[in-house]
Short mmCIF file of C-alpha atoms in Angstrom, two decimals:
data_model
loop_
_atom_site.label_atom_id
_atom_site.label_comp_id
_atom_site.label_asym_id
_atom_site.label_seq_id
_atom_site.Cartn_x
_atom_site.Cartn_y
_atom_site.Cartn_z
CA GLU A 18 -38.82 84.06 80.33
CA ASP A 19 -35.35 82.54 80.56
CA GLY A 20 -33.55 85.89 80.44
CA VAL A 21 -29.84 86.37 80.97
CA ASP A 22 -29.02 88.14 84.24
CA GLU A 23 -27.35 91.48 83.72
CA GLY A 24 -23.59 91.17 83.92
CA ALA A 25 -23.65 87.47 84.81
CA GLY A 26 -24.06 86.05 81.30
CA VAL A 27 -25.99 83.05 82.71
CA SER A 28 -29.77 82.68 82.73
CA TRP A 29 -31.59 82.41 86.02
CA VAL A 30 -32.97 79.04 84.89
CA GLN A 31 -29.42 77.75 84.41
CA LYS A 32 -28.51 79.04 87.89
CA ALA A 33 -31.58 77.28 89.33
CA LYS A 34 -30.49 74.07 87.59
CA GLU A 35 -27.02 74.37 89.16
CA VAL A 36 -28.65 74.74 92.59
CA ALA A 37 -30.79 71.66 91.91
CA GLU A 38 -27.74 69.66 90.78
CA GLU A 39 -25.87 70.58 93.99
CA GLU A 40 -28.80 69.63 96.21
CA ALA A 41 -29.50 66.39 94.34
CA ALA A 42 -25.82 65.37 94.54
CA ARG A 43 -25.84 66.05 98.28
CA LEU A 44 -28.66 63.50 98.55
CA GLY A 45 -26.96 60.88 96.34
CA LEU A 46 -29.15 61.75 93.35
CA ARG A 47 -28.65 63.48 90.02
CA ILE A 48 -30.67 65.72 87.74
CA VAL A 49 -31.37 63.97 84.43
CA ASP A 50 -33.63 66.65 82.93
CA ALA A 51 -34.27 70.30 83.71
CA ARG A 52 -36.84 72.54 82.03
CA TRP A 53 -38.58 75.88 82.37
CA THR A 54 -42.02 75.66 80.83
CA ARG A 55 -45.30 77.50 81.42
CA GLY A 56 -44.15 79.01 84.69
CA LYS A 57 -42.77 75.76 86.07
CA LEU A 58 -39.20 74.86 86.93
CA MET A 59 -39.20 71.11 86.33
CA PHE A 60 -36.41 68.77 87.42
CA LYS A 61 -36.31 65.01 86.90
CA ILE A 62 -34.06 63.07 89.26
CA GLU A 63 -32.64 59.59 89.55
CA ASN A 64 -30.22 57.79 91.82
CA GLU A 65 -26.49 58.32 91.16
CA ASP A 66 -26.29 54.50 91.09
CA PRO A 67 -29.60 53.42 89.48
CA ASP A 68 -28.99 49.77 90.41
CA GLN A 69 -28.90 50.71 94.10
CA PHE A 70 -32.53 51.85 94.55
CA SER A 71 -35.39 53.50 92.74
CA VAL A 72 -36.23 57.12 93.40
CA GLY A 73 -39.63 57.56 94.98
CA VAL A 74 -41.86 60.22 96.47
CA LYS A 75 -39.64 60.56 99.56
CA GLU A 76 -36.58 61.46 97.47
CA CYS A 77 -38.57 63.83 95.24
CA GLU A 78 -39.90 65.60 98.33
CA ALA A 79 -36.40 65.90 99.84
CA VAL A 80 -34.98 67.44 96.65
CA SER A 81 -37.98 69.73 96.28
CA ARG A 82 -37.63 70.95 99.87
CA SER A 83 -33.88 71.58 99.69
CA VAL A 84 -33.97 73.19 96.23
CA GLY A 85 -37.04 75.25 97.18
CA ASN A 86 -35.35 76.54 100.34
CA ARG A 87 -32.27 77.61 98.40
CA LEU A 88 -34.24 79.24 95.59
CA GLU A 89 -36.37 81.20 98.06
CA THR A 90 -33.25 82.99 99.32
CA ALA A 91 -31.32 83.19 96.03
CA GLU A 92 -30.78 86.74 94.77
CA PHE A 93 -31.13 85.68 91.14
CA MET A 94 -34.67 84.44 91.87
CA GLU A 95 -35.92 87.81 93.16
CA ASP A 96 -39.19 88.78 91.47
CA LYS A 97 -39.28 85.53 89.45
CA PRO A 98 -42.62 83.74 89.85
CA TYR A 99 -42.33 79.97 89.43
CA ASN A 100 -43.71 76.61 90.53
CA LEU A 101 -41.12 73.97 91.43
CA VAL A 102 -41.81 70.43 90.17
CA VAL A 103 -39.49 67.52 91.03
CA SER A 104 -40.25 64.06 89.64
CA THR A 105 -38.64 60.92 88.26
CA PRO A 106 -38.18 60.16 84.58
CA GLY A 107 -40.71 57.34 84.90
CA ALA A 108 -40.41 53.82 83.67
CA ALA A 109 -37.90 53.14 80.96
CA GLU A 110 -39.45 51.74 77.83
CA VAL A 111 -36.57 49.26 77.40
CA LEU A 112 -35.95 46.92 80.35
CA THR A 113 -32.28 46.39 81.20
CA ARG A 114 -31.88 46.03 84.98
CA GLU A 115 -32.87 43.08 87.13
CA ARG A 116 -35.11 45.28 89.25
CA GLU A 117 -37.00 46.39 86.13
CA PHE A 118 -37.64 42.78 85.13
CA THR A 119 -38.94 42.11 88.64
CA ALA A 120 -41.08 45.27 88.75
CA PHE A 121 -42.66 44.64 85.33
CA LYS A 122 -43.40 40.94 85.80
CA GLY A 123 -46.81 40.30 84.24
CA PHE A 124 -46.66 43.40 82.01
CA PRO A 125 -46.92 43.13 78.22
CA VAL A 126 -43.53 43.28 76.46
CA VAL A 127 -42.00 42.75 73.05
CA VAL A 128 -38.78 40.71 73.01
CA THR A 129 -36.62 41.32 69.93
CA THR A 130 -33.92 38.78 69.19
CA ALA A 131 -30.52 39.30 67.57
CA VAL A 132 -30.85 35.95 65.78
CA PRO A 133 -34.01 34.07 64.84
CA VAL A 134 -35.48 31.87 67.57
CA ARG A 135 -38.00 29.28 66.34
CA GLY A 136 -37.95 31.14 63.01
CA ARG A 137 -38.96 34.49 64.57
CA ASP A 138 -37.09 37.65 65.52
CA SER A 139 -39.69 39.07 67.93
CA PHE A 140 -42.18 37.81 70.50
CA GLU A 141 -44.99 39.69 72.22
CA GLY A 142 -46.48 38.51 75.50
CA ASP A 143 -46.63 39.02 79.25
CA LEU A 144 -43.26 38.98 81.01
CA LEU A 145 -42.90 36.04 83.38
CA ASP A 146 -39.24 36.34 84.40
CA ARG A 147 -35.61 36.55 83.34
CA ASP A 148 -32.80 34.44 84.73
CA GLU A 149 -29.19 33.75 83.76
CA GLU A 150 -30.24 31.56 80.83
CA ARG A 151 -33.53 32.83 79.44
CA VAL A 152 -36.39 35.33 79.27
CA ARG A 153 -39.81 33.74 79.70
CA LEU A 154 -43.08 35.12 78.38
CA SER A 155 -46.68 34.03 78.38
CA VAL A 156 -47.79 34.29 74.76
CA ARG A 157 -51.55 33.68 74.40
CA GLY A 158 -51.44 31.40 77.44
CA ARG A 159 -48.37 29.43 76.37
CA ILE A 160 -44.97 29.81 78.04
CA VAL A 161 -42.24 30.80 75.59
CA SER A 162 -38.61 30.58 76.70
CA ILE A 163 -36.11 32.69 74.76
CA PRO A 164 -32.38 32.11 75.30
CA ARG A 165 -30.96 35.20 77.01
CA GLY A 166 -27.96 35.27 74.66
CA ALA A 167 -30.33 35.65 71.70
CA VAL A 168 -32.26 38.58 73.25
CA ALA A 169 -31.43 41.96 71.72
CA GLN A 170 -34.06 44.00 73.57
CA VAL A 171 -37.05 43.72 75.91
CA ARG A 172 -39.42 46.66 75.48
CA LEU A 173 -42.60 47.49 77.42
CA VAL A 174 -45.70 47.62 75.23
CA GLN A 175 -47.25 51.06 75.57
CA SER A 176 -50.98 51.10 76.19
CA GLN A 177 -53.05 52.60 73.41
CA THR A 178 -56.04 53.27 75.67
CA PRO A 179 -57.13 56.94 75.58
CA LEU A 180 -57.37 58.72 78.94
CA SER A 181 -60.70 60.40 78.23
#
């Protein structure tokens, strides 16, 4: 339960989030989502400057360790059972940064254009690359070059394959 501490007027989950924000900031990171669900305190982190580097397991472990140490000794956490989970938000559906275009090279994407290109306003294919002038896709084995100025959005195609 996310009860309000007596006399404090702030829930213990909110206090835990403040601790996580302090610890993440100390490590050059920030909390982008915080939740209490099914007995888990869940924090999602990313770099303060997302263009600088991606957050990985090492950073998640560091935040988890420092937040966990502080919560273990925090008075407001007394008698509160919880599991601490620290992770990243995961891949953005819409690609915007150079590092995302590099990381998702070869992945299926949909490119939507602001103006028609070759009579079309969207293209679906495997991402080849993006440079100063264009975004290139492989569409059914053919290379399609879309002027970068015409591109409104490049979105990852989500797999429809069931996990079971």
